[in-house]
C-alpha positions as a LaTeX table, in Angstrom:
\begin{tabular}{lrrr}
\hline
Residue & $x$ (\AA) & $y$ (\AA) & $z$ (\AA) \\
\hline
Unk1 & $-2.30$ & $-24.84$ & $-60.24$ \\
Unk2 & $-1.59$ & $-25.12$ & $-56.49$ \\
Unk3 & 1.04 & $-27.64$ & $-55.21$ \\
Unk4 & 0.65 & $-28.83$ & $-51.74$ \\
Unk5 & 2.98 & $-31.25$ & $-49.94$ \\
Unk6 & 1.31 & $-32.59$ & $-46.94$ \\
Unk7 & 1.46 & $-35.53$ & $-44.60$ \\
Unk8 & $-2.01$ & $-37.15$ & $-44.22$ \\
Unk9 & $-3.47$ & $-39.86$ & $-41.94$ \\
Unk10 & $-6.36$ & $-41.52$ & $-43.62$ \\
Unk11 & $-8.50$ & $-44.47$ & $-43.07$ \\
Unk12 & $-8.88$ & $-46.72$ & $-46.18$ \\
Unk13 & $-11.23$ & $-49.71$ & $-46.77$ \\
Unk14 & $-9.66$ & $-53.06$ & $-47.44$ \\
Unk15 & $-11.08$ & $-56.02$ & $-49.30$ \\
Unk16 & $-9.07$ & $-58.80$ & $-47.52$ \\
Unk17 & $-6.75$ & $-58.89$ & $-44.60$ \\
Unk18 & $-4.10$ & $-60.88$ & $-46.36$ \\
Unk19 & $-1.25$ & $-58.86$ & $-48.02$ \\
Unk20 & $-2.89$ & $-55.62$ & $-46.89$ \\
Unk21 & 0.37 & $-53.68$ & $-46.86$ \\
Unk22 & 1.16 & $-54.81$ & $-50.44$ \\
Unk23 & $-2.46$ & $-53.84$ & $-51.45$ \\
Unk24 & $-2.28$ & $-50.36$ & $-49.86$ \\
Unk25 & 1.16 & $-49.69$ & $-51.40$ \\
Unk26 & 0.02 & $-50.78$ & $-54.82$ \\
Unk27 & $-3.16$ & $-48.62$ & $-54.56$ \\
Unk28 & $-1.41$ & $-45.46$ & $-53.31$ \\
Unk29 & 1.57 & $-45.64$ & $-55.70$ \\
Unk30 & $-0.60$ & $-45.75$ & $-58.77$ \\
Unk31 & $-2.91$ & $-42.64$ & $-58.33$ \\
Unk32 & $-3.93$ & $-40.09$ & $-60.85$ \\
Unk33 & $-1.83$ & $-37.09$ & $-61.86$ \\
Unk34 & $-3.67$ & $-34.85$ & $-59.34$ \\
Unk35 & $-2.14$ & $-36.58$ & $-56.31$ \\
Unk36 & 1.14 & $-38.28$ & $-55.96$ \\
Unk37 & 2.26 & $-40.52$ & $-53.08$ \\
Unk38 & 5.86 & $-39.57$ & $-52.18$ \\
Unk39 & 6.18 & $-41.96$ & $-49.21$ \\
Unk40 & 4.11 & $-44.21$ & $-47.16$ \\
Unk41 & 5.13 & $-43.82$ & $-43.55$ \\
Unk42 & 3.03 & $-46.44$ & $-41.81$ \\
Unk43 & 0.18 & $-48.86$ & $-42.35$ \\
Unk44 & $-1.67$ & $-50.27$ & $-39.35$ \\
Unk45 & $-3.06$ & $-53.69$ & $-39.13$ \\
Unk46 & $-6.60$ & $-54.09$ & $-40.43$ \\
Unk47 & $-9.54$ & $-53.70$ & $-38.15$ \\
Unk48 & $-13.34$ & $-54.04$ & $-38.57$ \\
Unk49 & $-15.08$ & $-50.63$ & $-38.02$ \\
Unk50 & $-18.06$ & $-51.39$ & $-35.64$ \\
Unk51 & $-20.13$ & $-48.55$ & $-37.31$ \\
Unk52 & $-20.28$ & $-49.92$ & $-40.75$ \\
Unk53 & $-18.58$ & $-53.40$ & $-40.51$ \\
Unk54 & $-15.93$ & $-52.32$ & $-43.02$ \\
Unk55 & $-12.43$ & $-53.64$ & $-42.88$ \\
Unk56 & $-10.27$ & $-50.65$ & $-42.51$ \\
Unk57 & $-6.53$ & $-49.62$ & $-42.03$ \\
Unk58 & $-4.93$ & $-46.44$ & $-40.96$ \\
Unk59 & $-2.35$ & $-45.00$ & $-43.21$ \\
Unk60 & 0.07 & $-42.22$ & $-42.80$ \\
Unk61 & 1.77 & $-40.95$ & $-45.95$ \\
Unk62 & 3.30 & $-38.02$ & $-47.61$ \\
Unk63 & 1.41 & $-36.68$ & $-50.60$ \\
Unk64 & 1.93 & $-34.08$ & $-53.24$ \\
Unk65 & $-1.36$ & $-32.58$ & $-54.36$ \\
Unk66 & $-2.04$ & $-30.51$ & $-57.52$ \\
Unk67 & $-5.28$ & $-28.59$ & $-56.85$ \\
Unk68 & $-6.48$ & $-26.68$ & $-59.86$ \\
Unk69 & $-7.18$ & $-22.97$ & $-59.25$ \\
Unk70 & $-10.55$ & $-21.45$ & $-59.61$ \\
Unk71 & $-9.49$ & $-17.88$ & $-59.56$ \\
Unk72 & $-5.93$ & $-16.50$ & $-60.47$ \\
Unk73 & $-6.39$ & $-13.56$ & $-57.98$ \\
Unk74 & $-7.03$ & $-15.86$ & $-54.93$ \\
Unk75 & $-4.21$ & $-16.24$ & $-52.41$ \\
Unk76 & $-2.45$ & $-19.55$ & $-52.09$ \\
Unk77 & $-3.46$ & $-19.84$ & $-48.37$ \\
Unk78 & $-7.11$ & $-19.57$ & $-49.29$ \\
Unk79 & $-6.84$ & $-23.09$ & $-50.72$ \\
Unk80 & $-6.18$ & $-24.73$ & $-47.38$ \\
Unk81 & $-9.81$ & $-25.62$ & $-46.96$ \\
Unk82 & $-9.73$ & $-27.41$ & $-50.34$ \\
Unk83 & $-7.12$ & $-29.87$ & $-49.12$ \\
Unk84 & $-9.44$ & $-32.39$ & $-47.10$ \\
Unk85 & $-12.13$ & $-32.58$ & $-49.94$ \\
Unk86 & $-9.37$ & $-32.99$ & $-52.44$ \\
Unk87 & $-7.74$ & $-35.95$ & $-50.70$ \\
Unk88 & $-11.21$ & $-37.59$ & $-50.06$ \\
Unk89 & $-12.01$ & $-37.26$ & $-53.65$ \\
Unk90 & $-8.71$ & $-38.66$ & $-55.09$ \\
Unk91 & $-7.72$ & $-41.28$ & $-52.56$ \\
Unk92 & $-9.36$ & $-44.39$ & $-53.49$ \\
Unk93 & $-11.43$ & $-46.38$ & $-50.87$ \\
Unk94 & $-11.01$ & $-43.42$ & $-48.44$ \\
Unk95 & $-13.41$ & $-43.42$ & $-45.52$ \\
Unk96 & $-11.81$ & $-40.62$ & $-43.53$ \\
Unk97 & $-8.99$ & $-38.19$ & $-43.28$ \\
Unk98 & $-7.84$ & $-38.21$ & $-39.57$ \\
Unk99 & $-5.26$ & $-35.56$ & $-39.73$ \\
Unk100 & $-3.01$ & $-33.49$ & $-42.08$ \\
Unk101 & 0.19 & $-31.60$ & $-41.68$ \\
Unk102 & 0.92 & $-29.14$ & $-44.61$ \\
Unk103 & 4.57 & $-28.89$ & $-45.34$ \\
Unk104 & 4.49 & $-26.63$ & $-48.30$ \\
Unk105 & 1.88 & $-24.77$ & $-50.46$ \\
Unk106 & 2.81 & $-22.78$ & $-53.64$ \\
Unk107 & 1.42 & $-21.61$ & $-56.97$ \\
Unk108 & 2.80 & $-23.43$ & $-60.03$ \\
Unk109 & 3.25 & $-21.02$ & $-62.83$ \\
Unk110 & 1.99 & $-22.62$ & $-66.14$ \\
Unk111 & 3.80 & $-21.73$ & $-69.37$ \\
\hline
\end{tabular}
């Protein structure tokens, strides 16, 4: 298992404009075991995306990801390319990942 601590700026779809911060906080704090939200840094005011008419907000948060290993012999650094697809898969209502900043990557030894 690879543990990745990262800041990520993501675009999330919203259902309604009212109480959007509470909705985003609730959604991100109750994720699966593969991804844990450590801290929500900022949530922007909702805007309508002109391309798809979706109501969206930009969120900057600190996440702890637990990426399963496909090969034990693979170096930890080789999992960098797996971070964006992993975030898109496990973040609900995620339209895009704008940026990421990796703080730490390490292999967790399972007993």
